Short mmCIF file of C-alpha atoms in Angstrom, two decimals:
data_model
loop_
_atom_site.label_atom_id
_atom_site.label_comp_id
_atom_site.label_asym_id
_atom_site.label_seq_id
_atom_site.Cartn_x
_atom_site.Cartn_y
_atom_site.Cartn_z
CA MET A 1 7.41 188.17 -15.38
CA ARG A 2 5.17 189.33 -17.97
CA LEU A 3 7.14 190.94 -20.76
CA LEU A 4 9.25 188.14 -19.73
CA VAL A 5 6.30 186.13 -20.80
CA LEU A 6 6.24 187.30 -24.49
CA ALA A 7 9.93 187.82 -24.81
CA LEU A 8 10.52 183.81 -24.99
CA GLY A 9 7.79 183.18 -27.20
CA SER A 10 9.91 186.54 -29.38
CA PHE A 11 13.31 184.70 -28.77
CA ALA A 12 11.48 181.08 -30.46
CA ILE A 13 9.84 182.88 -33.09
CA GLY A 14 13.33 184.65 -34.11
CA MET A 15 15.62 181.14 -33.71
CA ASP A 16 12.92 179.28 -35.75
CA GLY A 17 14.12 182.27 -38.37
CA PHE A 18 18.14 182.96 -37.94
CA VAL A 19 18.97 179.13 -37.55
CA PHE A 20 17.70 178.14 -41.02
CA ALA A 21 20.49 179.73 -41.97
CA GLY A 22 22.77 177.27 -40.14
CA ILE A 23 21.34 173.77 -41.26
CA LEU A 24 19.97 173.91 -44.64
CA GLY A 25 22.19 171.78 -46.42
CA ASP A 26 21.80 169.13 -44.12
CA ILE A 27 18.08 169.42 -44.85
CA GLY A 28 18.11 169.38 -47.96
CA ALA A 29 20.00 166.34 -48.70
CA ASP A 30 17.41 164.65 -45.80
CA LEU A 31 14.21 165.92 -48.08
CA ASP A 32 16.92 165.49 -51.46
CA VAL A 33 16.37 169.33 -52.84
CA SER A 34 19.40 171.62 -53.17
CA THR A 35 20.09 173.92 -50.56
CA GLY A 36 18.58 176.84 -52.78
CA ALA A 37 14.97 174.74 -52.71
CA ALA A 38 15.56 173.97 -48.71
CA GLY A 39 16.26 178.05 -48.75
CA GLN A 40 12.54 178.55 -50.39
CA LEU A 41 11.14 176.86 -46.88
CA VAL A 42 12.73 180.50 -45.50
CA THR A 43 11.01 182.23 -48.39
CA VAL A 44 8.18 180.79 -47.64
CA PHE A 45 7.58 181.82 -43.70
CA ALA A 46 8.76 185.01 -44.54
CA LEU A 47 5.93 185.72 -47.52
CA GLY A 48 3.24 184.20 -45.01
CA TYR A 49 3.68 186.22 -42.52
CA ALA A 50 4.21 190.14 -44.30
CA ILE A 51 0.50 188.56 -46.34
CA LEU A 52 -1.53 186.88 -42.76
CA ALA A 53 -0.62 189.09 -40.74
CA PRO A 54 -2.85 192.22 -41.91
CA VAL A 55 -5.03 189.14 -42.85
CA LEU A 56 -5.54 187.63 -39.74
CA ALA A 57 -5.38 190.87 -37.64
CA ALA A 58 -8.79 191.40 -39.07
CA ALA A 59 -10.16 187.97 -38.25
CA THR A 60 -8.97 188.07 -35.05
CA GLY A 61 -10.33 191.18 -33.84
CA ARG A 62 -12.73 190.33 -31.83
CA TRP A 63 -10.20 188.29 -30.11
CA PRO A 64 -9.35 188.89 -26.33
CA ARG A 65 -5.52 189.92 -27.10
CA ARG A 66 -4.66 186.89 -24.45
CA ARG A 67 -6.37 184.62 -26.23
CA VAL A 68 -4.75 185.88 -29.98
CA LEU A 69 -1.18 185.25 -28.14
CA LEU A 70 -2.30 181.71 -26.86
CA THR A 71 -3.66 180.84 -30.12
CA ALA A 72 -0.76 182.61 -31.72
CA MET A 73 1.86 180.31 -30.23
CA ALA A 74 -0.30 177.27 -30.35
CA LEU A 75 -0.10 177.31 -34.15
CA PHE A 76 3.83 178.54 -34.75
CA THR A 77 4.51 175.71 -32.48
CA ALA A 78 2.58 172.80 -34.47
CA GLY A 79 4.07 174.25 -37.32
CA ASN A 80 7.41 174.13 -36.54
CA VAL A 81 5.56 169.97 -34.36
CA VAL A 82 5.22 169.32 -38.41
CA THR A 83 8.08 170.43 -39.92
CA ALA A 84 10.36 168.21 -37.61
CA LEU A 85 8.50 165.44 -38.60
CA ALA A 86 7.57 166.60 -42.45
CA PRO A 87 8.89 162.69 -44.68
CA ASN A 88 9.11 165.30 -48.12
CA TYR A 89 9.62 168.42 -49.01
CA GLY A 90 5.39 169.25 -49.73
CA ILE A 91 5.06 169.09 -46.89
CA ALA A 92 7.62 171.19 -45.62
CA LEU A 93 7.07 173.85 -47.38
CA GLY A 94 3.09 173.72 -45.42
CA SER A 95 4.53 173.85 -41.94
CA ARG A 96 6.34 176.82 -42.87
CA LEU A 97 3.24 178.86 -43.80
CA LEU A 98 1.57 177.44 -40.77
CA ALA A 99 4.64 178.31 -38.33
CA ALA A 100 4.91 181.70 -40.12
CA ALA A 101 0.45 182.43 -39.27
CA GLY A 102 1.08 181.40 -35.75
CA ALA A 103 4.03 184.99 -35.83
CA ALA A 104 2.39 186.51 -38.01
CA MET A 105 -0.14 187.04 -34.74
CA PHE A 106 2.28 186.51 -32.54
CA LEU A 107 4.61 189.59 -32.56
CA PRO A 108 2.18 192.32 -33.00
CA ASN A 109 0.03 191.61 -30.30
CA ALA A 110 2.23 191.09 -27.86
CA ALA A 111 4.21 194.69 -28.83
CA ALA A 112 0.29 196.24 -28.71
CA GLY A 113 0.68 193.45 -25.07
CA ALA A 114 3.90 195.12 -24.44
CA ALA A 115 3.28 199.12 -24.32
CA ALA A 116 0.24 198.54 -22.65
CA LEU A 117 1.39 196.63 -19.62
CA VAL A 118 3.69 199.42 -18.68
CA PRO A 119 2.53 202.91 -18.01
CA PRO A 120 4.17 205.11 -21.20
CA GLU A 121 6.67 206.24 -20.64
CA ARG A 122 8.14 203.43 -20.28
CA ARG A 123 6.65 202.05 -23.54
CA ALA A 124 9.66 202.55 -25.39
CA ARG A 125 11.50 199.62 -22.72
CA ALA A 126 8.94 197.10 -22.82
CA LEU A 127 9.04 197.45 -26.42
CA ALA A 128 13.06 196.41 -26.32
CA VAL A 129 12.85 193.85 -23.80
CA LEU A 130 10.62 192.85 -26.65
CA SER A 131 12.77 192.90 -29.44
CA GLY A 132 15.66 191.68 -26.95
CA GLY A 133 14.06 188.24 -27.47
CA ASN A 134 14.23 188.45 -30.43
CA SER A 135 17.53 189.60 -31.51
CA ALA A 136 19.03 187.15 -27.65
CA SER A 137 18.33 184.61 -30.21
CA LEU A 138 20.62 186.01 -32.83
CA VAL A 139 23.61 185.77 -29.98
CA LEU A 140 22.40 182.50 -28.50
CA GLY A 141 19.63 180.99 -29.95
CA ALA A 142 20.73 180.50 -34.37
CA PRO A 143 24.87 179.34 -32.55
CA PHE A 144 23.11 176.39 -30.79
CA GLY A 145 20.24 175.23 -33.09
CA THR A 146 23.30 175.36 -35.76
CA TRP A 147 25.75 173.55 -33.50
CA LEU A 148 23.39 171.13 -31.99
CA GLY A 149 20.96 170.32 -36.06
CA GLY A 150 25.35 169.64 -36.92
CA ALA A 151 25.85 166.99 -33.46
CA ARG A 152 22.58 165.77 -33.59
CA GLY A 153 21.01 166.48 -37.12
CA TRP A 154 18.61 169.31 -37.89
CA HIS A 155 15.25 167.93 -36.01
CA SER A 156 16.75 168.47 -32.98
CA THR A 157 17.02 171.59 -33.56
CA MET A 158 13.71 171.66 -34.36
CA TRP A 159 11.99 169.96 -31.54
CA VAL A 160 14.23 172.96 -29.44
CA ILE A 161 12.18 174.82 -30.87
CA VAL A 162 9.36 173.85 -30.04
CA GLY A 163 9.67 173.04 -26.76
CA LEU A 164 10.38 177.20 -26.58
CA GLY A 165 7.22 177.62 -27.48
CA ALA A 166 5.54 175.74 -26.03
CA VAL A 167 7.25 176.48 -22.08
CA ALA A 168 6.50 180.58 -23.71
CA MET A 169 2.69 179.85 -24.00
CA LEU A 170 2.48 176.97 -20.57
CA GLY A 171 3.58 181.05 -19.37
CA MET A 172 1.47 182.66 -20.94
CA ALA A 173 -1.25 180.89 -20.17
CA ILE A 174 -0.39 181.15 -15.71
CA SER A 175 0.52 184.50 -15.92
CA LEU A 176 -1.12 186.58 -18.72
CA GLY A 177 -4.55 188.19 -17.25
CA PRO A 178 -6.81 190.59 -19.72
CA ILE A 179 -4.98 193.27 -21.71
CA PRO A 180 -6.49 196.19 -22.99
CA ALA A 181 -6.95 196.41 -26.22
CA GLY A 182 -7.46 198.00 -29.48
CA PRO A 183 -10.99 198.31 -31.87
CA VAL A 184 -12.63 195.84 -33.17
CA SER A 185 -12.39 197.70 -37.34
CA GLY A 186 -12.43 194.96 -40.98
CA LEU A 187 -9.61 194.39 -42.88
CA ARG A 188 -10.57 197.42 -45.42
CA ASP A 189 -10.27 199.31 -41.73
CA ARG A 190 -7.07 197.85 -40.58
CA LEU A 191 -5.59 198.56 -43.82
CA ARG A 192 -6.85 202.19 -44.04
CA PRO A 193 -3.18 203.21 -42.63
CA LEU A 194 -1.37 202.27 -45.54
CA THR A 195 -3.09 205.86 -46.76
CA ASP A 196 -2.02 207.85 -44.61
CA GLY A 197 1.42 209.29 -45.79
CA ARG A 198 3.05 209.17 -42.33
CA VAL A 199 2.54 205.63 -41.38
CA LEU A 200 3.21 204.42 -45.84
CA LEU A 201 5.92 206.64 -45.41
CA ILE A 202 7.59 204.46 -42.02
CA GLN A 203 6.55 201.29 -43.80
CA SER A 204 8.28 201.90 -46.20
CA VAL A 205 11.78 203.03 -43.94
CA THR A 206 11.27 199.63 -42.75
CA PHE A 207 11.47 197.57 -46.04
CA VAL A 208 14.60 199.18 -47.62
CA ALA A 209 16.35 199.14 -44.26
CA PHE A 210 15.75 195.41 -43.93
CA LEU A 211 16.66 194.67 -47.81
CA ALA A 212 19.63 196.71 -47.64
CA ALA A 213 20.35 194.47 -44.83
CA PHE A 214 19.53 190.77 -45.57
CA THR A 215 20.90 191.87 -49.02
CA ALA A 216 23.96 190.22 -47.44
CA TYR A 217 23.71 188.96 -44.09
CA PRO A 218 23.06 185.48 -45.21
CA TYR A 219 25.19 185.32 -48.21
CA LEU A 220 28.07 186.83 -45.33
CA GLY A 221 30.21 183.42 -45.96
CA ASP A 222 31.11 185.11 -49.63
CA VAL A 223 31.20 188.42 -48.08
CA LEU A 224 33.81 187.96 -45.82
CA ALA A 225 35.57 185.52 -48.02
CA PRO A 226 38.01 187.77 -48.43
CA ALA A 227 39.41 187.17 -45.09
CA GLY A 228 39.14 183.11 -44.63
CA ALA A 229 35.41 183.56 -43.21
CA ASP A 230 33.67 181.69 -45.51
CA HIS A 231 32.76 178.78 -43.42
CA GLY A 232 33.47 177.06 -40.55
CA GLY A 233 34.85 178.36 -37.05
CA PRO A 234 35.63 182.11 -38.44
CA LEU A 235 31.82 182.08 -39.97
CA ALA A 236 30.29 182.19 -36.66
CA TRP A 237 32.36 183.57 -35.00
CA ALA A 238 31.23 186.22 -37.33
CA LEU A 239 27.56 185.26 -36.62
CA LEU A 240 28.43 185.45 -32.82
CA VAL A 241 29.01 188.36 -33.33
CA PHE A 242 26.34 190.08 -35.41
CA GLY A 243 23.89 188.72 -32.42
CA PHE A 244 25.96 189.91 -30.49
CA GLY A 245 26.11 193.49 -31.85
CA ALA A 246 22.15 193.10 -32.29
CA VAL A 247 21.65 192.79 -28.18
CA LEU A 248 23.88 195.40 -27.82
CA GLY A 249 21.72 197.70 -30.00
CA THR A 250 18.17 196.64 -28.65
CA THR A 251 19.42 197.41 -25.31
CA LEU A 252 20.62 200.95 -25.56
CA ALA A 253 17.46 201.37 -28.20
CA GLY A 254 15.46 202.00 -25.29
CA ARG A 255 17.84 204.50 -23.69
CA THR A 256 17.97 206.07 -27.15
CA VAL A 257 14.30 206.76 -27.84
CA ASP A 258 13.41 207.83 -24.48
CA ARG A 259 17.01 210.03 -24.84
CA PHE A 260 16.78 211.57 -28.27
CA GLY A 261 13.07 210.73 -29.60
CA ALA A 262 12.31 207.34 -32.14
CA ASP A 263 12.47 209.82 -34.60
CA ARG A 264 16.38 211.03 -34.46
CA THR A 265 16.91 207.21 -33.05
CA ALA A 266 16.16 205.98 -36.19
CA VAL A 267 18.06 208.12 -38.58
CA LEU A 268 20.84 207.13 -36.72
CA ALA A 269 20.34 203.50 -36.78
CA VAL A 270 19.49 203.30 -40.96
CA THR A 271 22.46 205.46 -41.49
CA GLY A 272 24.43 203.17 -39.13
CA ILE A 273 23.04 200.26 -41.29
CA THR A 274 24.48 202.77 -44.41
CA ALA A 275 27.42 202.55 -42.78
CA ALA A 276 28.08 199.61 -41.63
CA LEU A 277 27.68 198.14 -45.32
CA LEU A 278 30.49 200.28 -46.91
CA LEU A 279 32.74 200.03 -44.30
CA THR A 280 32.63 195.63 -45.07
CA ILE A 281 33.84 196.55 -48.54
CA ALA A 282 36.51 197.08 -47.21
CA ALA A 283 36.88 196.29 -43.69
CA ARG A 284 35.75 192.10 -45.36
CA HIS A 285 39.34 191.66 -46.09
CA ALA A 286 40.63 191.72 -42.70
CA TYR A 287 39.25 189.50 -40.28
CA PRO A 288 39.40 192.07 -36.78
CA ALA A 289 38.45 194.93 -38.73
CA ALA A 290 35.21 192.72 -39.82
CA LEU A 291 34.04 191.72 -36.86
CA ALA A 292 34.83 194.98 -35.45
CA VAL A 293 32.05 196.72 -38.25
CA LEU A 294 29.71 193.82 -37.37
CA VAL A 295 29.16 194.66 -34.12
CA LEU A 296 27.73 198.04 -35.40
CA TRP A 297 25.97 196.25 -38.79
CA GLY A 298 24.61 194.65 -36.18
CA MET A 299 23.58 197.78 -32.61
CA THR A 300 21.52 199.39 -35.58
CA GLY A 301 20.36 196.39 -37.49
CA TRP A 302 18.76 195.66 -34.97
CA GLN A 303 17.75 199.24 -33.58
CA ILE A 304 15.05 199.75 -35.91
CA VAL A 305 12.65 198.00 -35.07
CA VAL A 306 11.92 199.22 -31.92
CA SER A 307 12.19 202.81 -33.60
CA GLN A 308 10.13 202.34 -36.16
CA GLN A 309 7.20 200.09 -33.98
CA HIS A 310 7.87 203.27 -30.69
CA ARG A 311 7.57 205.75 -33.70
CA LEU A 312 4.26 204.06 -35.84
CA ILE A 313 2.36 203.87 -32.09
CA SER A 314 2.85 207.42 -31.09
CA LEU A 315 0.74 207.94 -34.68
CA ASP A 316 -2.03 206.36 -33.38
CA PRO A 317 -1.85 204.44 -30.14
CA THR A 318 -5.28 203.19 -30.25
CA ASN A 319 -4.36 200.90 -33.49
CA ALA A 320 -1.38 200.23 -32.20
CA PRO A 321 -1.45 196.03 -33.18
CA VAL A 322 -3.07 197.40 -36.50
CA ILE A 323 -0.15 199.08 -37.65
CA ILE A 324 2.89 196.54 -35.79
CA SER A 325 1.74 193.83 -38.20
CA LEU A 326 1.74 196.02 -40.69
CA ASN A 327 5.29 197.37 -40.26
CA GLY A 328 5.61 192.93 -38.97
CA SER A 329 4.99 192.98 -43.39
CA ALA A 330 7.58 195.45 -44.38
CA GLN A 331 10.32 193.75 -42.69
CA TYR A 332 9.18 191.06 -44.05
CA LEU A 333 8.79 191.47 -47.34
CA GLY A 334 12.50 193.41 -47.40
CA VAL A 335 13.53 189.79 -45.61
CA SER A 336 12.46 187.68 -48.31
CA LEU A 337 13.22 189.43 -51.28
CA GLY A 338 16.04 190.83 -49.28
CA GLY A 339 17.66 186.75 -49.44
CA ALA A 340 16.14 187.17 -53.30
CA LEU A 341 18.03 189.33 -54.31
CA GLY A 342 21.76 188.91 -52.52
CA GLY A 343 21.07 184.65 -54.42
CA ALA A 344 20.46 185.80 -57.90
CA SER A 345 23.42 189.06 -56.97
CA VAL A 346 26.36 187.14 -55.22
CA GLY A 347 26.96 184.74 -58.59
CA PRO A 348 27.71 187.45 -61.21
CA LEU A 349 28.20 190.84 -58.44
CA GLY A 350 30.74 188.28 -55.53
CA GLY A 351 30.74 189.52 -52.54
CA GLY A 352 32.30 193.00 -52.43
CA GLY A 353 29.24 193.34 -55.87
CA LEU A 354 26.74 192.03 -53.51
CA THR A 355 27.79 194.83 -50.52
CA ALA A 356 28.26 197.64 -52.32
CA LEU A 357 24.93 196.44 -53.20
CA ALA A 358 23.13 196.67 -50.21
CA ALA A 359 24.62 199.83 -49.46
CA GLY A 360 23.15 201.17 -52.42
CA ILE A 361 19.23 199.91 -50.53
CA GLY A 362 20.73 201.47 -47.38
CA LEU A 363 21.45 205.40 -48.94
CA ALA A 364 18.50 204.35 -50.17
CA ALA A 365 16.80 203.72 -46.72
CA CYS A 366 18.75 207.05 -45.89
CA VAL A 367 17.04 209.18 -48.23
CA LEU A 368 13.54 207.60 -46.78
CA VAL A 369 13.88 207.74 -43.75
CA ALA A 370 14.83 211.56 -43.46
CA LEU A 371 10.97 211.59 -45.71
CA SER A 372 10.03 209.83 -42.46
CA VAL A 373 11.06 212.44 -40.07
CA ARG A 374 9.77 215.78 -41.60
CA ARG A 375 6.89 214.60 -42.68
CA THR A 376 5.43 212.97 -39.05
CA VAL A 377 2.88 215.66 -38.07
CA ALA A 378 2.77 214.10 -34.04
CA PRO A 379 6.08 215.28 -32.30
CA ASP A 380 7.39 212.10 -29.98
CA HIS A 381 5.05 211.63 -27.00
CA VAL A 382 7.98 209.89 -24.57
CA THR A 383 10.78 212.09 -23.37
CA ALA A 384 13.04 211.28 -21.32
CA ALA A 385 12.52 210.79 -17.23
CA PRO A 386 15.17 210.78 -13.91
CA LYS A 387 12.61 207.72 -12.68
CA ALA A 388 12.91 206.13 -15.49
CA SER A 389 16.81 205.94 -16.67
CA VAL A 390 16.78 201.66 -15.46
CA PRO A 391 18.47 199.24 -17.48
CA VAL A 392 16.02 197.28 -19.92
CA THR A 393 16.45 194.19 -18.47
CA ALA A 394 14.49 195.74 -14.90
CA VAL A 395 11.81 197.26 -16.44
CA GLU A 396 9.01 195.42 -14.25
CA CYS A 397 6.92 192.91 -15.58
#
C-alpha cells in the first residue's frame, strides 16, 4: 500500500508534465497567447524543478520525511489548482513554479523513501514501482488528459490532476508512518556530491540521455509526418505505443538491475535510446515500423531512470535524497533544453534532421555512460536472489 501511494503521487506529477503537449493549443487560445508561448509553461516547470530540487532538499533536510512528502504533494496540488483557475498567462506561469516546487520535493524523497521501505535486495524493484507510476502516466494519464481536454476543455484535465494529487496526499497521510531519513546537511554539503567525479559523470549521463530523447519527442508529429502520423488518431496511437514501451521498460528495469547490475543496465538503456533514434530516421516513413521503434524508444528511455537512481544510491546510500534530487535536476534540465533545442531546430532541419541531431546527442551519451562505468569504483551492492524473482507488481508495500 505504501509504495502504491507513492507511485500514485509519481503518476500525478508525470501526467502533469506529459499532458501539456496535447493541450497547449487550447491553453494558448484560452490565455490569448501563441502555442509557443503556452509551451513555456512546460519549460518553466522543468527549469523550476531543476533549480529548486537541491535548494528545497537543503531547506527541508531536518524535517521528517513523511512531512516532506505531504507538504510536497500539497504544494503540487495547490499549484495545479492555481493553474486551473488562472485568469491570465502571468499567473499561469507562476502556478507552474509552485507545482514544480512540490514535484521537486516529492520525487527525490519518494525514491529515497521507497528504497528505505524494503530490504536492500528489493531496492531496485521498489524504485521500479515508483518509476512505474511516472511511466504509466505516459500510457494512461497523458492520452486520457488529452482526450478530456478536447472534450471538456483543458481546465477539466487540470482538475483531474488536482484530484489525483489530493488522493495521493490522503493516502500518504493514512498509510505512511515514520520513514528513515538521511543525515541533515546544508546546501553546500548537498551540492558537494558534484565534486565526486563518479557522481558528476552519472548525472551527466542522465542529462545528455534526456536531452537526446526530448530533442525529438515533443515534435513527434513532425518526425512521423512522412508516415501520416503528424496529427489526430495516428499520432495519438503513436504516443500510446511510446507510453506502453515506457511502462514495459520500467517493469523490466528492476529485474534487469537485479540480474545484470545497474551499470550494465544503464549502458544497455543509453545504447537502446540511441539505436531507437537512429532507427527512427528510416522507420519514420512507414507507420508500422515507426510504432515498433517507438516501443524500443519508450522502453529503453525509462529503464535509464531506475538504473541511474540505483547507481547513485549504491555510491552513497546515506545521502540518497540529495543525489537523487540532483539527478532529477539533471533529468529536467535535459527535458527543458531538449525541448528548446528541438523547437529551434525542427523548422530548418525538418523531422528527419531533428531525429539525426537527437541521435548524435545519444552517441555522446553512450560515450559518457561508458566513461562513468569505468570511473565507478563502488560495485553494485545488489545481486540476484531467487526469492526476489517476483513481478514488480507483487512487491510488498
